Short mmCIF file of C-alpha atoms and ligand atoms in Angstrom, two decimals:
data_model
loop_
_atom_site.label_atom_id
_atom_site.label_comp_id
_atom_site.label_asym_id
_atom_site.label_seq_id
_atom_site.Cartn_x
_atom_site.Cartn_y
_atom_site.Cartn_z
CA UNK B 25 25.62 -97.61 -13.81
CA UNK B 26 22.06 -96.53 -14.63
CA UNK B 27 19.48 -99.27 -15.23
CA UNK B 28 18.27 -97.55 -18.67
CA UNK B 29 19.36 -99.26 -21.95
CA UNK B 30 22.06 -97.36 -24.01
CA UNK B 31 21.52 -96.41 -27.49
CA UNK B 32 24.67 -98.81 -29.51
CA UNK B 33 26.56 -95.47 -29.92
CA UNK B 34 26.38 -95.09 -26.43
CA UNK B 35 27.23 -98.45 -25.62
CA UNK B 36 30.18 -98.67 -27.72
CA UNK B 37 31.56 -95.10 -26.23
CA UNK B 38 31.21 -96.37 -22.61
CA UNK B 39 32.82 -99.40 -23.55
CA UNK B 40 35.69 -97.89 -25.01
CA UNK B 41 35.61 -95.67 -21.46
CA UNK B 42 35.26 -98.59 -19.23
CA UNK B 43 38.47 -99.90 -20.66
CA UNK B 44 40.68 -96.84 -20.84
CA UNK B 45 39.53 -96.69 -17.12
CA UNK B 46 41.19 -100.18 -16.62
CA UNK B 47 44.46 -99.08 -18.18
CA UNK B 48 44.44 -95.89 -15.84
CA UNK B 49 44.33 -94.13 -19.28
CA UNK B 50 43.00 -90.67 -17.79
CA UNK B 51 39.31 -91.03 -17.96
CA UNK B 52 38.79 -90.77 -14.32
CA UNK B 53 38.26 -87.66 -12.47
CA UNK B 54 41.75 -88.73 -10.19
CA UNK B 55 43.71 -89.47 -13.36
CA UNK B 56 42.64 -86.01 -15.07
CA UNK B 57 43.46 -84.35 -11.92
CA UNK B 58 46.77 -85.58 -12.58
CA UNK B 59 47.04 -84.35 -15.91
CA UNK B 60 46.26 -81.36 -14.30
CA UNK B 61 49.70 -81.22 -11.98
CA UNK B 62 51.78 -82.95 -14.75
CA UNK B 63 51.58 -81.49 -18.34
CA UNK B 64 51.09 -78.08 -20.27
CA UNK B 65 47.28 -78.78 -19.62
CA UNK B 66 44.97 -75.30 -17.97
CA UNK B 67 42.69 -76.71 -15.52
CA UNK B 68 39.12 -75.10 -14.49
CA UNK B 69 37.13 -76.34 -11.76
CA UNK B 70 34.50 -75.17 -9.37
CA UNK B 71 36.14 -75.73 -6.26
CA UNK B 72 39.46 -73.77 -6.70
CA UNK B 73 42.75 -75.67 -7.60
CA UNK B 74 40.99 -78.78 -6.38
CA UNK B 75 43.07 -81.16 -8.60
CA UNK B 76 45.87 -80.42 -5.47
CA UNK B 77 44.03 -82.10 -3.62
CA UNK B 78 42.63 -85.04 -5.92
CA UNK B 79 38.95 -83.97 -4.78
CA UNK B 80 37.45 -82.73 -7.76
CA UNK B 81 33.79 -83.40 -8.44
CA UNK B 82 33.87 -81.23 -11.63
CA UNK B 83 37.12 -80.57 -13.79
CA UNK B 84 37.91 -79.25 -17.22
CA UNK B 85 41.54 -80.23 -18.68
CA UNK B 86 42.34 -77.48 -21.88
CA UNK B 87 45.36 -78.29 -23.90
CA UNK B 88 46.61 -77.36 -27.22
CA UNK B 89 46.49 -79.06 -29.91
CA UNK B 90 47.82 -77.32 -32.78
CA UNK B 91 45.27 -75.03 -34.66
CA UNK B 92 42.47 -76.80 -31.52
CA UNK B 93 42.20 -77.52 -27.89
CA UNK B 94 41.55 -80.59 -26.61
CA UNK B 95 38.84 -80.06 -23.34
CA UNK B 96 38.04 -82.91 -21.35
CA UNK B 97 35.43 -82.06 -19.18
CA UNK B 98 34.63 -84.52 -16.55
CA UNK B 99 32.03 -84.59 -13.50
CA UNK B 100 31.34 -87.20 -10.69
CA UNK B 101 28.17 -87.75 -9.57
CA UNK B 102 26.60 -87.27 -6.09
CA UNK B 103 30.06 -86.11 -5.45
CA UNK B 104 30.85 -85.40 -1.67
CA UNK B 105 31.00 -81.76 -1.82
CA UNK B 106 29.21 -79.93 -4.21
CA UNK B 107 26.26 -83.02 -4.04
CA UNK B 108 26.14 -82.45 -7.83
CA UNK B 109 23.00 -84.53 -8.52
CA UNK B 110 23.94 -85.52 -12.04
CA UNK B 111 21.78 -88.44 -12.74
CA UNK B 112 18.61 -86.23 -13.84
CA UNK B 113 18.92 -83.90 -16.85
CA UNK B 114 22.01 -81.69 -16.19
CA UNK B 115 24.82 -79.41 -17.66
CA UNK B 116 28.50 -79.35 -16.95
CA UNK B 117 30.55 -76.41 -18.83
CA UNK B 118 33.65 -74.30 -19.06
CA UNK B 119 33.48 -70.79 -20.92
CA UNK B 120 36.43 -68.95 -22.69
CA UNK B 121 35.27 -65.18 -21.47
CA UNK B 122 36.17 -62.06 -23.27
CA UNK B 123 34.45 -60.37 -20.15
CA UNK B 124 36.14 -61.56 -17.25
CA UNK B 125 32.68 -62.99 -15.95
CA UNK B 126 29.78 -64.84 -17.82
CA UNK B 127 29.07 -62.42 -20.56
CA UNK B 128 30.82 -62.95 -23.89
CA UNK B 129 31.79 -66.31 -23.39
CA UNK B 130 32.14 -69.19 -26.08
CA UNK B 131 30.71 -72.27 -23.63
CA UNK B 132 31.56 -75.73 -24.30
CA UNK B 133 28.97 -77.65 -22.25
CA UNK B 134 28.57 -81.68 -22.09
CA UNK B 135 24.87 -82.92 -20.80
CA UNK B 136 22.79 -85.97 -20.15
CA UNK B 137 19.32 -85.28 -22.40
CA UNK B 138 16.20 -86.18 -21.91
CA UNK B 139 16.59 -89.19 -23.86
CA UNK B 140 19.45 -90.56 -21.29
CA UNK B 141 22.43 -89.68 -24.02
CA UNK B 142 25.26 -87.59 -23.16
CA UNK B 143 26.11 -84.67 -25.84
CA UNK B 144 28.93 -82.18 -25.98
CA UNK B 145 27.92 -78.82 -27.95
CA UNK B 146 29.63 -75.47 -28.27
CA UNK B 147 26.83 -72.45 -27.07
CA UNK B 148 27.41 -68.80 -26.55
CA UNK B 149 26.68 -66.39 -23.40
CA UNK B 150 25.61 -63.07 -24.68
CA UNK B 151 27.27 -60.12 -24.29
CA UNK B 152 25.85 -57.57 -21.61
CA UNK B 153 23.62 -59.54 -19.74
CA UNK B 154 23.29 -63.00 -17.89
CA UNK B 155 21.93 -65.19 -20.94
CA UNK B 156 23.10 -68.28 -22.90
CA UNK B 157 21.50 -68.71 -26.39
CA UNK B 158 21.49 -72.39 -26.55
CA UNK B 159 23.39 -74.42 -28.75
CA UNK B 160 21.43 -74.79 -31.11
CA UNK B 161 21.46 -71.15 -32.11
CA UNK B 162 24.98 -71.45 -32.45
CA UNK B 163 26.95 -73.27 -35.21
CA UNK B 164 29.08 -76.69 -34.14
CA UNK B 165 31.61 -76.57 -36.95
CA UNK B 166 34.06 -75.22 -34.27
CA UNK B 167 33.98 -77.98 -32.45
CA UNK B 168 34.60 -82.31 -33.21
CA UNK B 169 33.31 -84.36 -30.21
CA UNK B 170 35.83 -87.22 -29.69
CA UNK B 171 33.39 -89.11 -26.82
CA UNK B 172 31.10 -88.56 -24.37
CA UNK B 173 29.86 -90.98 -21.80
CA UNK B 174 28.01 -91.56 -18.79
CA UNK B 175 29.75 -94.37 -16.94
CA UNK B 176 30.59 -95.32 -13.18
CA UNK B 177 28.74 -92.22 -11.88
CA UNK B 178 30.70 -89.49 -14.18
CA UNK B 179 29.83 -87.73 -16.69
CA UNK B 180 32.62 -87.39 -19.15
CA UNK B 181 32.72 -85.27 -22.59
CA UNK B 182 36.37 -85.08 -24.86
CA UNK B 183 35.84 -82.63 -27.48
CA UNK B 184 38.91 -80.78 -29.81
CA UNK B 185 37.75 -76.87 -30.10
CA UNK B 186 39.17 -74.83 -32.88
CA UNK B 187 41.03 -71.99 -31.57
CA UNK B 188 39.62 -69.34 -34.10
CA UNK B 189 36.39 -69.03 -34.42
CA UNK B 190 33.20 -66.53 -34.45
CA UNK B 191 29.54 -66.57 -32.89
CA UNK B 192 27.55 -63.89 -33.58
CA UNK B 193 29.78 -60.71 -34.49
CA UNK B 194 31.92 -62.21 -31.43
CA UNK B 195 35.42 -63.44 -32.76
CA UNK B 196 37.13 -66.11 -30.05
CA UNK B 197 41.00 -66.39 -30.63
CA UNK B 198 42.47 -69.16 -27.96
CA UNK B 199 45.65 -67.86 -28.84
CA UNK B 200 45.21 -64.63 -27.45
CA UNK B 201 44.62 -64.63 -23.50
CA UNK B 202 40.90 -65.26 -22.17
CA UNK B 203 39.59 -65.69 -18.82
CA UNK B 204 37.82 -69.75 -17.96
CA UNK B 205 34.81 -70.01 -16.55
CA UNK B 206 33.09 -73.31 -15.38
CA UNK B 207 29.61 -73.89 -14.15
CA UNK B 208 27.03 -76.84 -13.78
CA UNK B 209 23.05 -76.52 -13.82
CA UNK B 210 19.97 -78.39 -14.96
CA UNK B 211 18.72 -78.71 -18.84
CA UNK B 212 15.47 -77.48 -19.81
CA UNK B 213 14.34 -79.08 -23.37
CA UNK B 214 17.92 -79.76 -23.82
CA UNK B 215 19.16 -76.28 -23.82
CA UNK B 216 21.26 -74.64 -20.37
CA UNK B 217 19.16 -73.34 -17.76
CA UNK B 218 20.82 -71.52 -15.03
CA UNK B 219 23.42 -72.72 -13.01
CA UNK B 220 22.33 -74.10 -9.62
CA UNK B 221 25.83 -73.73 -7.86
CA UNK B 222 28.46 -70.80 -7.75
CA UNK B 223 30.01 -70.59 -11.07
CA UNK B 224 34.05 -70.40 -11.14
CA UNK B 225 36.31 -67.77 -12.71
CA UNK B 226 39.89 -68.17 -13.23
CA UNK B 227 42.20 -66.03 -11.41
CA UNK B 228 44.41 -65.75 -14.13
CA UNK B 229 43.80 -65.74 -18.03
CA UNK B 230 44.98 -68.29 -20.67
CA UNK B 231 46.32 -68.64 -23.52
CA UNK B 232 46.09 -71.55 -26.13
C1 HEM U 326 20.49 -69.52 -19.33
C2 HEM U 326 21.65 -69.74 -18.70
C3 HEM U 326 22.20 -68.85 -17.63
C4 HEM U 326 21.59 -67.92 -16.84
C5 HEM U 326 20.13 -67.51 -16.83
C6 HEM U 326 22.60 -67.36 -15.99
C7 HEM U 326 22.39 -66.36 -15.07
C8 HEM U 326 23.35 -65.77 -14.28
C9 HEM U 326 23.12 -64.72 -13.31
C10 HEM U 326 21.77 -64.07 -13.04
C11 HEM U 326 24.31 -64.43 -12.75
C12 HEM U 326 24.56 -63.35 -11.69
C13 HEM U 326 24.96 -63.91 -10.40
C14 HEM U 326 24.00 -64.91 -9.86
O1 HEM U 326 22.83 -64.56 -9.63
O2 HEM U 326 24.41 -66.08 -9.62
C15 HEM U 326 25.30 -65.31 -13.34
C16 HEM U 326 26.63 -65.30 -13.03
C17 HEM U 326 27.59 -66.08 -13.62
N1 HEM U 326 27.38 -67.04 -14.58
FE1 HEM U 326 25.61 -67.49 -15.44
N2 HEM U 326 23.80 -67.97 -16.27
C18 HEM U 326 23.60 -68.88 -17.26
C19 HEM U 326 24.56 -69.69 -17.85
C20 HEM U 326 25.90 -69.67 -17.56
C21 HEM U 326 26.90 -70.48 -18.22
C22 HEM U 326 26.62 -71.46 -19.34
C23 HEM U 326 28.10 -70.18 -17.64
C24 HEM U 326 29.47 -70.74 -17.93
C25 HEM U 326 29.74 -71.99 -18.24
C26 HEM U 326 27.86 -69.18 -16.64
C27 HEM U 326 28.82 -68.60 -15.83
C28 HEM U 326 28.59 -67.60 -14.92
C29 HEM U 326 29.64 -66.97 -14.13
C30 HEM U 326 31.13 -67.29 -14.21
C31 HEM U 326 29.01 -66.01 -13.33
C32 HEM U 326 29.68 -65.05 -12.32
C33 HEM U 326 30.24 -63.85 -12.98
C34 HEM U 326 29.22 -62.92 -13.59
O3 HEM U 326 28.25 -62.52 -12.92
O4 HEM U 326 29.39 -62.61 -14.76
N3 HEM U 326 26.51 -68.88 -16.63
N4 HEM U 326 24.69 -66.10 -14.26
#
């Protein structure tokens, strides 16, 4: 736990964490890996299929939820392998690609700011080139944050996603198939700068 003092939001998020955690109630990055091997959830990670193995340092859980998805998106800290360093200003996403690789992808991305509170927002990469427009270029309506936390070392954002929606002239449809993409980075003035370890793209698409 950082030393910093949490806004009362905050505090009453990680609480509510801190005791699902007790109850083994999924909000661990062991317990989502699970989800991952049990139920109709698509899982996204950047070390492939790591949830196999229960060794995940980064994982996204997608599952529908009538006209939504549910993501969880969850990230350890100074984890073994990937050393993500996530106690500084930092991004953790997973794209829904109409490419096949970065471009044209709807991003849901959860980050510590600069003022030590964790935030989920949707953001769009650009089609044709390797560029994210920030979130706040992009409307949230899509999207209804259900918590976000930064408690015992992980990083941990639970948002629903509608599954139609539009950025730009870009129409998403999660109930047609799309390819996942995950990557982590630093923030810069609370908007995604580029990823500082290999990004991950799903071998096979999804559908919602
Ligand atoms: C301002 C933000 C970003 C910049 C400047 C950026 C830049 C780049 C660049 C230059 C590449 C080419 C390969 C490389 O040099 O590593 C790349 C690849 C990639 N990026 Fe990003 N990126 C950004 C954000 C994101 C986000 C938010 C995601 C998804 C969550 C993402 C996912 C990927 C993936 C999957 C690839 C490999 C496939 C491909 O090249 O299309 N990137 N990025």
């Amino acid at each position: 736990m950082q030393s910093y003092i949490l806004p009362p939001v905050l505090l009453i998020l990680t609480a509510n964490v801190a005791a699902a955690q007790n109850t083994g109630c999924g909000s661990s990055l062991s317990s989502v890996s699970q989800t991952c091997q049990n139920s109709g959830s698509v899982c996204h990670s950047l070390q492939a299929q790591c949830w196999q193995a229960a060794s995940c340092e980064f994982l996204a859980s997608i599952a529908t939820a009538n006209d939504a998805v549910t993501v969880d998106l969850l990230a350890a800290a100074n984890g073994n392998q990937l050393q993500l360093n996530l106690t500084g200003n930092r991004w953790i996403g997973v794209g829904f690609s109409m490419s096949g690789g970065m471009a044209n992808s709807a991003v849901v991305h959860c980050f510590h700011d600069a003022n030590d509170t964790v935030q989920a927002k949707l953001t769009y990469n650009i089609p044709n080139a390797h560029f994210n427009i920030g979130w706040q270029n992009v409307d949230q309506a899509p999207l209804n944050v259900q918590s976000a936390s930064y408690v015992n070392n992980e990083l941990h954002c639970v948002v629903k996603l509608q599954k139609k929606f539009t950025i730009q002239s870009q129409a998403f449809d999660l109930n047609q198939p799309v390819t996942l993409i995950a990557a982590t980075g630093p923030l810069r003035n609370n908007t995604i700068a580029m990823h500082d370890r290999d990004p991950a793209i799903s071998k096979q698409k999804a559908s919602f």
